[in-house]
């Protein structure tokens, strides 16, 4: 199952992992006090019981810097050639968030750019970061998935306010061999822009400009047609995961862990079931963090690694789906990482 040979003979190898969650925890009970919802409804329909929410004034780059710092420490390096930030909630629409994150991490001079693929951003980011390495453009890349959905979700919108949480997760990739644990690939990436309206922030871009007084305030909020998105999420992630297995000449039985974008527990279980994967191989932390957009896969990886529910050498299949519509999947053999700092245990060190 190693990645396909690249023209350079190099592969991209995951060698560091870090995550960060803002300390404030919002439980279902707290949401039920201000929205027409209940803990029972949220748990049954989504599997979520709490999420972390950024403080007012805390921006995506603040979370990204913390996760990035932990990933660099986990990799034992303070030197990368490129910083990639996958996010739907950049600090500003211009410039990108990555250069600021890079300079705050002491990586001034590194190439830095954002990836905008909504909840598929981390998998698109992995493919981009890996390509920089296999093309010989970079030897080490810091990839961060970070989102503060609380800044774009209408707090009065009970459907979306219950799902989303804020957070950041990061990995460091380095050049290495395709047969090493940590080598990433094969990849399947795709999109279908005819589904643009299913997930959208209507105003603020060049289509519906943010001239004062023009936009309906509601248009500045995240909008999602939940039921349709649910169906697409299941079918697209399943199809993409299957395409990746076919590409790598693998069977689902060869996969030890499925790490899907943490959208909704019902979606994750359906994907595992449709793939024919036993539920115990599903990696999930949606219960404690909600849907954290581009941060969800690295947060799930960090959670599983620190709780030792993934072991070095295990074969993992990552799969994601998001607005666009976009989707993507990737194979990875879990590496032995010397340390992973958990979000609330900054001094702590845990070997995976
Ligand atoms: O990350 C990118 C991809 N995003 C996703 O994958 C999210 C996909 N969608 C979902 O996860 C689900 O569609 C939701 C969690 C958003 C909604 O769950 P659902 O089971 O699809 O509910 P629904 O929208 O069909 O609504 C069922 C009922 C409705 O009431 P009526 O019309 O049956 O009377 C809603 O108004 O539940 C109502 N409802 C709620 N009730 C209590 C919707 N939200 C809530 C709520 N609390 N928070």
CSV table of C-alpha atoms and ligand atoms in Angstrom, one decimal:
chain,number,residue,atom,x,y,z
A,1,UNK,CA,0.0,0.0,0.0
A,2,UNK,CA,2.9,2.5,-0.3
A,3,UNK,CA,2.3,5.7,-2.2
A,4,UNK,CA,2.8,5.6,-6.0
A,5,UNK,CA,6.4,6.2,-7.1
A,6,UNK,CA,7.0,9.9,-7.8
A,7,UNK,CA,9.3,11.1,-10.6
A,8,UNK,CA,11.8,12.3,-7.9
A,9,UNK,CA,11.7,8.9,-6.1
A,10,UNK,CA,10.8,10.8,-3.0
A,11,UNK,CA,7.7,10.4,-0.8
A,12,UNK,CA,6.1,12.7,1.7
A,13,UNK,CA,6.3,11.3,5.2
A,14,UNK,CA,4.2,12.5,8.2
A,15,UNK,CA,6.7,13.1,11.1
A,16,UNK,CA,4.9,15.5,13.4
A,17,UNK,CA,1.4,16.1,14.8
A,18,UNK,CA,-0.2,18.7,17.0
A,19,UNK,CA,-3.6,20.1,17.9
A,20,UNK,CA,-5.2,22.9,19.8
A,21,UNK,CA,-8.7,23.7,21.0
A,22,UNK,CA,-9.8,26.9,22.6
A,23,UNK,CA,-10.4,26.3,26.3
A,24,UNK,CA,-14.0,27.4,26.4
A,25,UNK,CA,-16.3,24.3,26.2
A,26,UNK,CA,-20.0,24.8,25.2
A,27,UNK,CA,-22.2,21.8,26.1
A,28,UNK,CA,-25.5,20.8,24.6
A,29,UNK,CA,-27.2,21.9,27.8
A,30,UNK,CA,-25.7,25.4,27.5
A,31,UNK,CA,-27.0,25.6,23.9
A,32,UNK,CA,-30.4,24.3,25.0
A,33,UNK,CA,-30.8,27.2,27.4
A,34,UNK,CA,-30.7,29.7,24.5
A,35,UNK,CA,-31.9,27.7,21.5
A,36,UNK,CA,-35.0,25.7,20.8
A,37,UNK,CA,-33.1,22.4,21.0
A,38,UNK,CA,-32.2,19.7,23.5
A,39,UNK,CA,-29.2,17.6,24.5
A,40,UNK,CA,-31.2,14.5,23.5
A,41,UNK,CA,-31.9,15.8,20.0
A,42,UNK,CA,-28.3,16.9,19.4
A,43,UNK,CA,-26.9,13.6,20.6
A,44,UNK,CA,-29.3,11.4,18.7
A,45,UNK,CA,-29.0,13.4,15.4
A,46,UNK,CA,-25.3,14.2,15.5
A,47,UNK,CA,-23.5,12.2,18.2
A,48,UNK,CA,-22.1,15.6,19.6
A,49,UNK,CA,-22.2,16.4,23.3
A,50,UNK,CA,-19.9,19.4,23.4
A,51,UNK,CA,-17.7,21.6,21.3
A,52,UNK,CA,-14.9,24.2,21.9
A,53,UNK,CA,-15.6,27.8,21.0
A,54,UNK,CA,-13.1,30.6,20.5
A,55,UNK,CA,-13.3,33.7,22.7
A,56,UNK,CA,-14.4,37.0,21.1
A,57,UNK,CA,-11.3,38.4,19.4
A,58,UNK,CA,-9.7,35.0,19.0
A,59,UNK,CA,-9.1,34.4,15.2
A,60,UNK,CA,-8.2,31.4,13.2
A,61,UNK,CA,-4.5,32.2,13.1
A,62,UNK,CA,-4.4,32.2,16.9
A,63,UNK,CA,-5.6,28.6,16.9
A,64,UNK,CA,-3.4,27.7,13.9
A,65,UNK,CA,-0.2,29.0,15.6
A,66,UNK,CA,-0.8,26.9,18.7
A,67,UNK,CA,-1.4,23.7,16.7
A,68,UNK,CA,1.5,24.5,14.4
A,69,UNK,CA,3.8,25.0,17.3
A,70,UNK,CA,2.9,21.6,18.8
A,71,UNK,CA,3.3,19.9,15.4
A,72,UNK,CA,6.8,21.4,15.0
A,73,UNK,CA,7.7,20.3,18.5
A,74,UNK,CA,6.4,16.8,17.7
A,75,UNK,CA,8.5,16.7,14.6
A,76,UNK,CA,11.5,17.9,16.5
A,77,UNK,CA,12.1,20.8,14.1
A,78,UNK,CA,11.8,24.5,13.8
A,79,UNK,CA,12.6,24.7,10.2
A,80,UNK,CA,10.1,24.1,7.3
A,81,UNK,CA,10.2,25.4,3.7
A,82,UNK,CA,6.4,25.9,3.5
A,83,UNK,CA,3.4,26.6,5.7
A,84,UNK,CA,0.0,25.7,4.3
A,85,UNK,CA,-3.2,26.6,6.2
A,86,UNK,CA,-6.5,24.9,5.2
A,87,UNK,CA,-9.4,27.0,6.4
A,88,UNK,CA,-12.9,28.3,5.6
A,89,UNK,CA,-12.6,31.1,8.2
A,90,UNK,CA,-9.4,33.0,7.3
A,91,UNK,CA,-8.5,35.9,9.5
A,92,UNK,CA,-9.2,38.2,6.6
A,93,UNK,CA,-10.4,37.7,3.0
A,94,UNK,CA,-7.1,39.3,2.0
A,95,UNK,CA,-4.2,38.4,2.6
A,96,UNK,CA,-4.0,34.7,3.3
A,97,UNK,CA,-3.7,33.6,6.9
A,98,UNK,CA,-0.7,31.3,6.3
A,99,UNK,CA,2.0,34.0,6.0
A,100,UNK,CA,1.0,35.5,9.4
A,101,UNK,CA,1.0,32.1,11.0
A,102,UNK,CA,4.4,31.4,9.5
A,103,UNK,CA,5.9,34.6,10.8
A,104,UNK,CA,4.3,34.1,14.3
A,105,UNK,CA,6.0,30.7,14.4
A,106,UNK,CA,9.4,32.2,13.5
A,107,UNK,CA,9.2,30.8,10.0
A,108,UNK,CA,9.5,34.1,8.2
A,109,UNK,CA,10.8,33.5,4.6
A,110,UNK,CA,8.9,30.2,4.2
A,111,UNK,CA,6.5,29.8,1.4
A,112,UNK,CA,3.0,30.3,2.8
A,113,UNK,CA,-0.5,30.0,1.4
A,114,UNK,CA,-4.1,29.0,2.3
A,115,UNK,CA,-6.2,26.2,0.9
A,116,UNK,CA,-9.9,26.8,0.5
A,117,UNK,CA,-11.8,23.5,0.2
A,118,UNK,CA,-14.1,23.9,3.2
A,119,UNK,CA,-14.2,20.6,5.2
A,120,UNK,CA,-12.1,18.8,2.6
A,121,UNK,CA,-9.3,21.4,3.1
A,122,UNK,CA,-7.1,19.2,5.2
A,123,UNK,CA,-7.0,16.3,2.6
A,124,UNK,CA,-6.5,18.8,-0.3
A,125,UNK,CA,-3.8,20.4,1.9
A,126,UNK,CA,-2.1,17.0,2.4
A,127,UNK,CA,-2.0,16.4,-1.3
A,128,UNK,CA,-0.6,19.9,-1.9
A,129,UNK,CA,2.0,19.6,0.8
A,130,UNK,CA,3.0,16.1,-0.4
A,131,UNK,CA,3.3,17.4,-3.9
A,132,UNK,CA,5.6,20.2,-2.9
A,133,UNK,CA,7.9,17.5,-1.3
A,134,UNK,CA,7.8,15.0,-4.1
A,135,UNK,CA,8.3,17.7,-6.7
A,136,UNK,CA,11.4,18.8,-4.9
A,137,UNK,CA,10.1,22.3,-4.1
A,138,UNK,CA,10.2,21.7,-0.3
A,139,UNK,CA,11.9,19.3,2.0
A,140,UNK,CA,9.6,20.0,5.0
A,141,UNK,CA,6.1,21.4,5.1
A,142,UNK,CA,3.9,22.4,8.0
A,143,UNK,CA,0.2,21.8,7.2
A,144,UNK,CA,-2.4,23.2,9.5
A,145,UNK,CA,-6.2,22.7,9.3
A,146,UNK,CA,-7.8,25.5,11.4
A,147,UNK,CA,-11.3,26.9,11.6
A,148,UNK,CA,-13.4,29.2,13.8
A,149,UNK,CA,-16.9,28.4,12.5
A,150,UNK,CA,-18.3,30.2,15.5
A,151,UNK,CA,-17.3,33.4,13.7
A,152,UNK,CA,-19.6,32.6,10.6
A,153,UNK,CA,-22.4,30.6,12.1
A,154,UNK,CA,-25.5,32.5,13.2
A,155,UNK,CA,-25.7,31.9,17.0
A,156,UNK,CA,-29.5,31.8,16.6
A,157,UNK,CA,-29.5,29.1,13.9
A,158,UNK,CA,-30.2,26.0,15.9
A,159,UNK,CA,-29.3,23.6,13.0
A,160,UNK,CA,-25.8,24.9,12.5
A,161,UNK,CA,-24.9,26.3,15.9
A,162,UNK,CA,-25.2,22.8,17.4
A,163,UNK,CA,-22.9,21.1,14.9
A,164,UNK,CA,-19.9,23.3,14.6
A,165,UNK,CA,-16.9,23.8,16.9
A,166,UNK,CA,-13.6,25.7,16.7
A,167,UNK,CA,-10.1,24.1,16.7
A,168,UNK,CA,-6.9,23.5,14.8
A,169,UNK,CA,-4.8,20.4,14.0
A,170,UNK,CA,-1.4,20.3,12.2
A,171,UNK,CA,1.1,17.9,10.7
A,172,UNK,CA,4.6,18.2,9.6
A,173,UNK,CA,5.6,16.3,6.4
A,174,UNK,CA,9.2,15.6,5.3
A,175,UNK,CA,10.9,14.0,2.4
A,176,UNK,CA,11.4,10.3,2.8
A,177,UNK,CA,10.9,6.8,1.3
A,178,UNK,CA,7.5,5.4,0.0
A,179,UNK,CA,8.0,2.3,2.2
A,180,UNK,CA,8.5,4.2,5.4
A,181,UNK,CA,5.7,4.4,8.1
A,182,UNK,CA,4.1,7.9,7.7
A,183,UNK,CA,4.3,7.9,3.9
A,184,UNK,CA,1.2,9.5,2.5
A,185,UNK,CA,-0.6,8.6,-0.7
A,186,UNK,CA,-2.5,7.4,-2.8
A,187,UNK,CA,-4.9,10.4,-3.2
A,188,UNK,CA,-8.3,10.8,-4.7
A,189,UNK,CA,-9.6,14.4,-4.9
A,190,UNK,CA,-12.8,15.7,-6.6
A,191,UNK,CA,-15.4,18.4,-6.8
A,192,UNK,CA,-18.8,19.2,-8.2
A,193,UNK,CA,-19.6,23.0,-8.3
A,194,UNK,CA,-23.2,22.4,-9.3
A,195,UNK,CA,-23.7,21.8,-5.6
A,196,UNK,CA,-22.4,25.3,-4.7
A,197,UNK,CA,-25.6,26.3,-3.0
A,198,UNK,CA,-25.8,23.4,-0.6
A,199,UNK,CA,-23.1,25.0,1.7
A,200,UNK,CA,-22.5,28.7,1.4
A,201,UNK,CA,-21.7,32.0,2.9
A,202,UNK,CA,-23.5,34.1,0.3
A,203,UNK,CA,-22.1,37.6,0.9
A,204,UNK,CA,-18.6,39.0,1.3
A,205,UNK,CA,-17.0,37.7,-1.9
A,206,UNK,CA,-17.0,39.2,-5.4
A,207,UNK,CA,-20.4,37.8,-6.3
A,208,UNK,CA,-22.3,39.5,-3.5
A,209,UNK,CA,-20.0,42.3,-2.4
A,210,UNK,CA,-19.7,43.5,1.2
A,211,UNK,CA,-20.8,47.1,0.5
A,212,UNK,CA,-22.3,48.5,3.8
A,213,UNK,CA,-26.0,48.3,3.8
A,214,UNK,CA,-26.3,46.0,0.8
A,215,UNK,CA,-26.1,42.5,2.0
A,216,UNK,CA,-28.9,40.8,4.0
A,217,UNK,CA,-27.2,40.3,7.4
A,218,UNK,CA,-28.3,36.7,7.1
A,219,UNK,CA,-26.2,36.3,3.9
A,220,UNK,CA,-23.1,36.9,6.0
A,221,UNK,CA,-23.7,33.7,7.9
A,222,UNK,CA,-22.9,30.1,7.0
A,223,UNK,CA,-25.9,28.4,5.4
A,224,UNK,CA,-26.3,24.7,4.8
A,225,UNK,CA,-29.0,22.5,3.3
A,226,UNK,CA,-28.4,19.8,6.0
A,227,UNK,CA,-30.4,16.9,4.7
A,228,UNK,CA,-29.0,17.0,1.1
A,229,UNK,CA,-25.5,17.6,2.5
A,230,UNK,CA,-25.9,14.6,4.7
A,231,UNK,CA,-26.7,12.4,1.7
A,232,UNK,CA,-23.8,13.8,-0.4
A,233,UNK,CA,-21.4,13.4,2.5
A,234,UNK,CA,-22.1,9.7,2.8
A,235,UNK,CA,-22.1,8.9,-0.9
A,236,UNK,CA,-19.1,11.1,-1.8
A,237,UNK,CA,-16.9,10.0,1.1
A,238,UNK,CA,-17.7,6.3,0.4
A,239,UNK,CA,-17.0,6.6,-3.3
A,240,UNK,CA,-13.8,8.5,-2.8
A,241,UNK,CA,-12.6,6.1,-0.2
A,242,UNK,CA,-13.3,3.2,-2.5
A,243,UNK,CA,-11.6,4.9,-5.5
A,244,UNK,CA,-8.5,5.4,-3.3
A,245,UNK,CA,-8.5,1.7,-2.3
A,246,UNK,CA,-8.8,0.7,-6.0
A,247,UNK,CA,-6.0,3.0,-6.9
A,248,UNK,CA,-3.7,1.4,-4.3
A,249,UNK,CA,-4.9,-2.1,-5.2
A,250,UNK,CA,-6.1,-2.5,-1.6
A,251,UNK,CA,-9.2,-4.1,-0.1
A,252,UNK,CA,-11.2,-2.6,2.8
A,253,UNK,CA,-10.0,-5.5,5.0
A,254,UNK,CA,-6.4,-4.1,4.6
A,255,UNK,CA,-7.5,-0.9,6.4
A,256,UNK,CA,-7.0,-0.8,10.2
A,257,UNK,CA,-8.5,2.7,10.7
A,258,UNK,CA,-10.9,4.9,8.8
A,259,UNK,CA,-10.5,8.6,9.7
A,260,UNK,CA,-13.4,10.5,8.1
A,261,UNK,CA,-14.1,14.2,8.4
A,262,UNK,CA,-16.0,14.4,11.7
A,263,UNK,CA,-19.3,15.8,10.3
A,264,UNK,CA,-21.9,13.9,12.2
A,265,UNK,CA,-21.6,10.5,13.9
A,266,UNK,CA,-24.5,9.1,11.8
A,267,UNK,CA,-22.6,10.1,8.6
A,268,UNK,CA,-19.4,8.5,9.8
A,269,UNK,CA,-21.2,5.2,10.8
A,270,UNK,CA,-22.9,5.1,7.4
A,271,UNK,CA,-19.7,5.6,5.5
A,272,UNK,CA,-18.0,2.8,7.5
A,273,UNK,CA,-21.0,0.5,7.0
A,274,UNK,CA,-21.2,1.3,3.2
A,275,UNK,CA,-17.5,0.5,2.9
A,276,UNK,CA,-18.0,-2.8,4.8
A,277,UNK,CA,-15.6,-1.7,7.6
A,278,UNK,CA,-16.3,-2.9,11.1
A,279,UNK,CA,-17.5,0.0,13.3
A,280,UNK,CA,-14.6,-0.5,15.8
A,281,UNK,CA,-12.1,0.6,13.1
A,282,UNK,CA,-13.8,4.0,12.8
A,283,UNK,CA,-11.8,6.8,14.4
A,284,UNK,CA,-14.1,9.5,15.9
A,285,UNK,CA,-13.9,12.4,18.3
A,286,UNK,CA,-17.0,14.3,17.1
A,287,UNK,CA,-18.7,13.7,20.4
A,288,UNK,CA,-16.3,16.1,22.2
A,289,UNK,CA,-15.4,18.7,19.5
A,290,UNK,CA,-18.3,18.7,17.0
A,291,UNK,CA,-17.6,19.5,13.3
A,292,UNK,CA,-14.4,21.6,13.2
A,293,UNK,CA,-14.2,21.9,9.4
A,294,UNK,CA,-10.6,21.7,8.1
A,295,UNK,CA,-9.3,20.9,11.6
A,296,UNK,CA,-11.4,17.8,12.0
A,297,UNK,CA,-9.2,15.1,10.6
A,298,UNK,CA,-5.9,16.2,12.3
A,299,UNK,CA,-7.9,16.7,15.6
A,300,UNK,CA,-9.2,13.2,15.3
A,301,UNK,CA,-5.7,11.9,14.5
A,302,UNK,CA,-4.2,13.7,17.5
A,303,UNK,CA,-7.0,12.5,19.8
A,304,UNK,CA,-6.6,8.9,18.7
A,305,UNK,CA,-2.8,9.0,18.9
A,306,UNK,CA,-2.7,10.5,22.4
A,307,UNK,CA,-5.3,7.9,23.6
A,308,UNK,CA,-3.3,5.2,21.9
A,309,UNK,CA,-6.2,4.0,19.8
A,310,UNK,CA,-4.0,4.1,16.8
A,311,UNK,CA,-0.7,2.2,16.7
A,312,UNK,CA,2.4,2.7,14.6
A,313,UNK,CA,2.2,0.6,11.5
A,314,UNK,CA,-1.6,0.7,11.2
A,315,UNK,CA,-2.9,1.4,7.8
A,316,UNK,CA,-5.2,4.4,7.7
A,317,UNK,CA,-7.7,5.7,5.2
A,318,UNK,CA,-8.6,9.4,5.5
A,319,UNK,CA,-11.7,10.7,3.8
A,320,UNK,CA,-13.4,14.1,3.7
A,321,UNK,CA,-16.3,15.9,2.2
A,322,UNK,CA,-17.2,19.6,2.2
A,323,UNK,CA,-18.7,22.6,0.6
A,324,UNK,CA,-17.9,23.2,-3.1
A,325,UNK,CA,-18.9,20.5,-3.3
A,326,UNK,CA,-15.5,18.9,-2.6
A,327,UNK,CA,-14.2,15.5,-1.5
A,328,UNK,CA,-11.0,13.7,-1.1
A,329,UNK,CA,-9.3,10.6,0.4
A,330,UNK,CA,-5.8,9.5,1.2
A,331,UNK,CA,-3.9,6.5,2.5
A,332,UNK,CA,-1.3,6.6,5.2
A,333,UNK,CA,0.6,4.2,7.4
A,334,UNK,CA,0.7,5.5,11.0
A,335,UNK,CA,4.3,6.5,12.0
A,336,UNK,CA,5.9,6.2,15.4
A,337,UNK,CA,6.0,9.8,16.7
A,338,UNK,CA,8.3,10.6,19.6
A,339,UNK,CA,5.9,13.1,21.1
A,340,UNK,CA,2.4,14.6,20.7
A,341,UNK,CA,1.3,17.5,22.9
A,342,UNK,CA,-2.4,17.4,23.7
A,343,UNK,CA,-4.3,20.7,23.6
A,344,UNK,CA,-4.8,21.0,27.3
A,345,UNK,CA,-1.6,19.3,28.4
A,346,UNK,CA,0.9,21.7,27.0
A,347,UNK,CA,3.8,20.4,29.0
A,348,UNK,CA,2.8,16.7,28.5
A,349,UNK,CA,4.5,14.3,26.2
A,350,UNK,CA,2.9,11.2,24.9
A,351,UNK,CA,4.5,8.8,22.4
A,352,UNK,CA,2.1,7.3,19.9
B,1,LIG,O1,-19.0,19.5,7.3
B,1,LIG,C1,-19.6,19.7,6.0
B,1,LIG,C2,-20.7,18.8,5.8
B,1,LIG,N1,-21.7,19.0,6.8
B,1,LIG,C3,-22.4,17.9,7.2
B,1,LIG,O2,-22.1,16.8,6.8
B,1,LIG,C4,-23.7,18.1,7.9
B,1,LIG,C5,-24.8,17.2,7.3
B,1,LIG,N2,-26.1,17.4,7.9
B,1,LIG,C6,-26.4,17.0,9.1
B,1,LIG,O3,-25.6,16.6,9.9
B,1,LIG,C7,-27.9,16.9,9.5
B,1,LIG,O4,-28.7,17.1,8.4
B,1,LIG,C8,-28.3,18.0,10.6
B,1,LIG,C9,-27.6,17.6,11.9
B,1,LIG,C10,-27.8,19.4,10.1
B,1,LIG,C11,-29.8,18.0,10.8
B,1,LIG,O5,-30.2,16.7,11.2
B,1,LIG,P1,-31.4,16.0,10.4
B,1,LIG,O6,-31.6,14.7,11.0
B,1,LIG,O7,-31.1,16.0,8.9
B,1,LIG,O8,-32.6,16.9,10.7
B,1,LIG,P2,-33.6,17.7,9.7
B,1,LIG,O9,-32.9,18.9,9.2
B,1,LIG,O10,-34.2,16.8,8.8
B,1,LIG,O11,-34.7,18.2,10.7
B,1,LIG,C12,-35.6,17.3,11.4
B,1,LIG,C13,-36.4,18.2,12.4
B,1,LIG,C14,-37.0,19.4,11.7
B,1,LIG,O12,-38.3,19.6,12.3
B,1,LIG,P3,-39.6,19.1,11.5
B,1,LIG,O13,-39.6,19.9,10.2
B,1,LIG,O14,-39.5,17.7,11.4
B,1,LIG,O15,-40.7,19.5,12.5
B,1,LIG,C15,-36.1,20.5,12.2
B,1,LIG,O16,-36.7,21.8,12.2
B,1,LIG,O17,-35.6,18.6,13.4
B,1,LIG,C16,-35.7,20.0,13.6
B,1,LIG,N3,-34.4,20.5,14.0
B,1,LIG,C17,-34.1,20.6,15.3
B,1,LIG,N4,-34.8,20.2,16.4
B,1,LIG,C18,-34.2,20.4,17.6
B,1,LIG,C19,-33.4,21.0,13.3
B,1,LIG,N5,-32.4,21.4,14.1
B,1,LIG,C20,-32.8,21.1,15.4
B,1,LIG,C21,-32.2,21.3,16.6
B,1,LIG,N6,-32.9,20.9,17.7
B,1,LIG,N7,-31.0,21.8,16.8
